[in-house]
mmCIF file of C-alpha atoms in Angstrom:
data_model
loop_
_atom_site.group_PDB
_atom_site.id
_atom_site.type_symbol
_atom_site.label_atom_id
_atom_site.label_comp_id
_atom_site.label_asym_id
_atom_site.label_seq_id
_atom_site.Cartn_x
_atom_site.Cartn_y
_atom_site.Cartn_z
ATOM 1 C CA SER A 1 20.485 -37.048 -0.454
ATOM 2 C CA ARG A 2 19.403 -35.516 -3.422
ATOM 3 C CA VAL A 3 22.021 -32.249 -3.005
ATOM 4 C CA VAL A 4 25.268 -32.046 -2.889
ATOM 5 C CA HIS A 5 26.874 -30.021 0.607
ATOM 6 C CA ILE A 6 30.274 -28.925 -0.211
ATOM 7 C CA GLU A 7 31.121 -26.312 2.536
ATOM 8 C CA MET A 8 33.569 -22.918 1.506
ATOM 9 C CA GLU A 9 35.389 -20.306 3.405
ATOM 10 C CA LEU A 10 35.861 -16.211 1.474
ATOM 11 C CA GLU A 11 39.106 -15.196 1.876
ATOM 12 C CA ARG A 12 38.237 -11.636 2.290
ATOM 13 C CA ASP A 13 41.295 -10.208 0.548
ATOM 14 C CA GLU A 14 40.996 -11.813 -2.353
ATOM 15 C CA PHE A 15 37.651 -11.879 -2.535
ATOM 16 C CA LEU A 16 38.285 -7.172 -2.763
ATOM 17 C CA GLU A 17 41.284 -7.917 -5.036
ATOM 18 C CA ASP A 18 40.270 -10.216 -7.443
ATOM 19 C CA VAL A 19 36.555 -9.648 -7.232
ATOM 20 C CA VAL A 20 35.626 -5.866 -6.166
ATOM 21 C CA LEU A 21 38.946 -4.583 -7.698
ATOM 22 C CA GLY A 22 39.143 -6.537 -10.606
ATOM 23 C CA GLN A 23 35.701 -6.097 -11.845
ATOM 24 C CA GLN A 24 35.890 -2.460 -11.209
ATOM 25 C CA TRP A 25 33.804 -1.981 -8.706
ATOM 26 C CA ASP A 26 32.863 1.426 -7.154
ATOM 27 C CA HIS A 27 35.495 2.675 -5.142
ATOM 28 C CA ARG A 28 33.762 3.437 -2.564
ATOM 29 C CA ILE A 29 32.879 0.132 -1.493
ATOM 30 C CA TYR A 30 35.881 -1.127 -2.094
ATOM 31 C CA ALA A 31 37.321 1.523 0.632
ATOM 32 C CA PHE A 32 34.298 1.336 2.577
ATOM 33 C CA LEU A 33 35.301 -3.243 2.811
ATOM 34 C CA ASN A 34 38.571 -2.789 2.880
ATOM 35 C CA PHE A 35 37.843 -0.048 6.534
ATOM 36 C CA LYS A 36 35.087 -2.362 7.979
ATOM 37 C CA LYS A 37 35.970 -6.143 5.998
ATOM 38 C CA SER A 38 33.327 -8.238 8.964
ATOM 39 C CA TYR A 39 31.431 -6.806 6.801
ATOM 40 C CA ILE A 40 32.078 -8.340 3.382
ATOM 41 C CA HIS A 41 30.453 -11.131 4.890
ATOM 42 C CA ASP A 42 28.693 -10.786 8.290
ATOM 43 C CA PHE A 43 25.465 -13.547 7.744
ATOM 44 C CA ARG A 44 24.783 -15.199 11.174
ATOM 45 C CA PRO A 45 21.632 -18.046 11.624
ATOM 46 C CA ASP A 46 19.694 -16.289 14.501
ATOM 47 C CA HIS A 47 20.042 -12.593 12.245
ATOM 48 C CA ASN A 48 16.186 -11.544 12.287
ATOM 49 C CA ASP A 49 17.465 -9.499 8.821
ATOM 50 C CA LYS A 50 16.063 -9.604 5.637
ATOM 51 C CA THR A 51 19.320 -9.986 4.341
ATOM 52 C CA PHE A 52 22.099 -9.802 5.043
ATOM 53 C CA CYS A 53 25.967 -8.709 4.368
ATOM 54 C CA CYS A 54 27.331 -11.054 1.900
ATOM 55 C CA PRO A 55 30.000 -11.310 -1.432
ATOM 56 C CA ARG A 56 26.052 -11.661 -3.932
ATOM 57 C CA THR A 57 24.359 -8.523 -1.545
ATOM 58 C CA TRP A 58 27.471 -6.758 -2.453
ATOM 59 C CA GLU A 59 27.575 -7.095 -5.742
ATOM 60 C CA PHE A 60 23.784 -6.197 -5.779
ATOM 61 C CA MET A 61 24.865 -2.583 -3.691
ATOM 62 C CA ASN A 62 26.761 -1.964 -6.973
ATOM 63 C CA ARG A 63 24.683 -2.613 -9.864
ATOM 64 C CA LEU A 64 22.582 0.083 -7.533
ATOM 65 C CA LEU A 65 25.702 2.398 -7.681
ATOM 66 C CA THR A 66 25.942 2.037 -11.868
ATOM 67 C CA VAL A 67 22.590 3.108 -12.217
ATOM 68 C CA ASP A 68 22.648 5.782 -9.055
ATOM 69 C CA PRO A 69 26.013 6.795 -8.272
ATOM 70 C CA ASP A 70 24.345 9.431 -5.880
ATOM 71 C CA VAL A 71 24.528 8.460 -2.255
ATOM 72 C CA ASN A 72 22.784 10.675 0.180
ATOM 73 C CA GLN A 73 19.397 9.727 2.622
ATOM 74 C CA THR A 74 16.848 8.751 0.376
ATOM 75 C CA SER A 75 19.041 5.622 -0.659
ATOM 76 C CA GLY A 76 18.882 4.391 2.205
ATOM 77 C CA LYS A 77 15.904 2.597 2.367
ATOM 78 C CA LEU A 78 17.319 0.231 -1.537
ATOM 79 C CA PHE A 79 20.273 -0.334 0.819
ATOM 80 C CA ALA A 80 19.242 -1.001 3.755
ATOM 81 C CA GLY A 81 17.198 -4.157 1.425
ATOM 82 C CA THR A 82 20.097 -4.834 0.620
ATOM 83 C CA ILE A 83 22.603 -5.175 2.399
ATOM 84 C CA THR A 84 20.047 -4.073 6.338
ATOM 85 C CA SER A 85 19.526 -0.948 7.776
ATOM 86 C CA GLY A 86 22.716 -0.749 10.371
ATOM 87 C CA VAL A 87 25.159 -1.210 7.587
ATOM 88 C CA ALA A 88 23.877 0.787 4.792
ATOM 89 C CA PHE A 89 23.880 3.474 7.279
ATOM 90 C CA GLU A 90 27.187 2.514 7.612
ATOM 91 C CA PHE A 91 27.366 2.791 3.942
ATOM 92 C CA ILE A 92 25.957 5.894 3.914
ATOM 93 C CA THR A 93 27.750 7.701 6.172
ATOM 94 C CA PHE A 94 30.598 6.317 5.454
ATOM 95 C CA CYS A 95 30.301 7.477 1.727
ATOM 96 C CA GLN A 96 29.734 11.490 2.883
ATOM 97 C CA LEU A 97 32.679 10.807 4.137
ATOM 98 C CA TYR A 98 33.904 12.048 0.066
ATOM 99 C CA THR A 99 32.382 16.076 0.258
ATOM 100 C CA SER A 100 34.874 16.422 2.700
ATOM 101 C CA LEU A 101 38.808 15.340 1.324
ATOM 102 C CA PRO A 102 40.849 17.424 0.907
ATOM 103 C CA LYS A 103 40.845 18.849 -3.493
ATOM 104 C CA ASN A 104 42.749 16.380 -6.202
ATOM 105 C CA GLU A 105 43.906 19.938 -6.699
ATOM 106 C CA ASP A 106 45.761 20.930 -3.545
ATOM 107 C CA ILE A 107 47.176 17.254 -2.836
ATOM 108 C CA ILE A 108 48.374 17.645 -6.730
ATOM 109 C CA SER A 109 49.902 21.449 -6.398
ATOM 110 C CA ASP A 110 51.287 20.917 -2.394
ATOM 111 C CA PRO A 111 51.250 16.911 -1.883
ATOM 112 C CA MET A 112 53.783 17.436 0.877
ATOM 113 C CA ASN A 113 51.783 19.849 2.865
ATOM 114 C CA THR A 114 47.712 18.809 1.406
ATOM 115 C CA ALA A 115 46.383 17.838 4.522
ATOM 116 C CA LEU A 116 46.502 14.100 6.182
ATOM 117 C CA SER A 117 44.447 12.769 8.258
ATOM 118 C CA SER A 118 44.114 10.525 10.757
ATOM 119 C CA ASP A 119 40.440 9.186 10.621
ATOM 120 C CA ALA A 120 40.837 6.069 9.023
ATOM 121 C CA ALA A 121 37.587 6.098 7.122
ATOM 122 C CA THR A 122 38.696 8.679 6.045
ATOM 123 C CA ARG A 123 42.412 7.742 4.559
ATOM 124 C CA PHE A 124 40.694 4.370 3.350
ATOM 125 C CA ALA A 125 37.840 7.072 1.361
ATOM 126 C CA ILE A 126 41.099 8.643 0.376
ATOM 127 C CA THR A 127 42.748 6.016 -0.364
ATOM 128 C CA SER A 128 39.845 4.753 -3.333
ATOM 129 C CA SER A 129 39.623 8.812 -3.729
ATOM 130 C CA LEU A 130 43.020 9.277 -5.692
ATOM 131 C CA MET A 131 43.068 5.944 -6.860
ATOM 132 C CA GLU A 132 40.086 6.045 -9.439
ATOM 133 C CA LYS A 133 41.612 9.716 -9.923
ATOM 134 C CA VAL A 134 45.830 8.569 -10.633
ATOM 135 C CA ASN A 135 47.370 9.770 -14.593
ATOM 136 C CA ASP A 136 50.524 10.093 -16.192
ATOM 137 C CA LYS A 137 50.406 13.645 -14.870
ATOM 138 C CA ASN A 138 49.589 13.484 -12.151
ATOM 139 C CA PHE A 139 51.261 10.710 -10.609
ATOM 140 C CA GLU A 140 53.874 12.038 -8.640
ATOM 141 C CA ALA A 141 52.003 14.030 -7.315
ATOM 142 C CA ILE A 142 50.044 11.588 -5.402
ATOM 143 C CA THR A 143 52.150 9.824 -5.234
ATOM 144 C CA GLN A 144 53.870 12.067 -2.590
ATOM 145 C CA TYR A 145 51.179 12.371 -0.595
ATOM 146 C CA VAL A 146 50.276 9.346 -0.896
ATOM 147 C CA ASN A 147 54.121 8.301 1.086
ATOM 148 C CA ARG A 148 52.831 10.026 3.606
ATOM 149 C CA MET A 149 50.491 8.041 4.460
ATOM 150 C CA SER A 150 51.615 4.150 6.511
ATOM 151 C CA SER A 151 51.743 1.084 4.449
ATOM 152 C CA GLU A 152 48.455 -0.535 5.151
ATOM 153 C CA PHE A 153 47.079 2.736 2.868
ATOM 154 C CA ARG A 154 50.587 3.054 0.459
ATOM 155 C CA VAL A 155 49.245 -0.759 -0.651
ATOM 156 C CA MET A 156 45.794 -0.384 -1.211
ATOM 157 C CA PHE A 157 46.140 2.013 -3.358
ATOM 158 C CA PHE A 158 49.021 0.676 -5.167
ATOM 159 C CA ARG A 159 47.547 -1.918 -6.324
ATOM 160 C CA GLY A 160 43.655 -0.988 -6.373
ATOM 161 C CA MET A 161 45.780 1.215 -8.825
ATOM 162 C CA LEU A 162 47.039 -1.376 -10.594
ATOM 163 C CA GLN A 163 44.144 -3.197 -10.928
ATOM 164 C CA ARG A 164 42.509 -0.564 -12.442
ATOM 165 C CA LYS A 165 44.938 1.326 -14.195
ATOM 166 C CA PRO A 166 47.181 -1.205 -15.044
ATOM 167 C CA ASN A 167 49.524 0.717 -17.665
ATOM 168 C CA SER A 168 50.708 3.026 -14.660
ATOM 169 C CA ARG A 169 53.209 1.015 -14.223
ATOM 170 C CA SER A 170 55.243 1.596 -16.617
ATOM 171 C CA HIS A 171 55.386 5.180 -14.920
ATOM 172 C CA PRO A 172 59.526 6.131 -14.121
ATOM 173 C CA LEU A 173 58.215 6.332 -10.279
ATOM 174 C CA PHE A 174 56.110 3.346 -9.600
ATOM 175 C CA HIS A 175 59.419 1.187 -9.842
ATOM 176 C CA GLN A 176 60.657 2.966 -6.803
ATOM 177 C CA ALA A 177 57.396 2.728 -4.901
ATOM 178 C CA MET A 178 58.092 -0.822 -5.499
ATOM 179 C CA LEU A 179 60.696 -1.070 -3.992
ATOM 180 C CA ASP A 180 59.708 1.531 -1.372
ATOM 181 C CA LEU A 181 57.014 -1.530 -0.946
ATOM 182 C CA SER A 182 58.671 -4.386 -0.990
ATOM 183 C CA ARG A 183 59.666 -4.119 2.898
ATOM 184 C CA TYR A 184 55.426 -4.332 3.625
#
């Protein structure tokens, strides 16, 4: 009787767009949480871990990555104490994908022939990486490459790009990309 109980529900897509993108979180968190949306909030009352994944712990992760963006096995214990050991291991493994992504120079010089991975995790990683690297000079090449992907990744790329780089909407090719995506 001394507190007010309010039940709240997390809307995952809104959290990703309004918080993760809106507050310019590390793009690897954005990619990982798009890949594994169930990890945005995975509280179970019967869990035995000292922590669990939730928006607050992901914000802690973002702060950790701001201080030290290098993700490696030594990050494991710190990450495990933030988002549980299992999810931390998956996040570190996911971040290792970034070392094997196609090179930006290859995408920019030959966007129609640079290899596309069939692996979903790798596509999430490359999409988030490209939305960070797109600019006026490479916009056409990067969007040609991204447009070879399925609509899910194209939408993710353009949403992320608009949040991170709102001036991109003035690029002449942006409007055509939006028309192409409008059916989704």
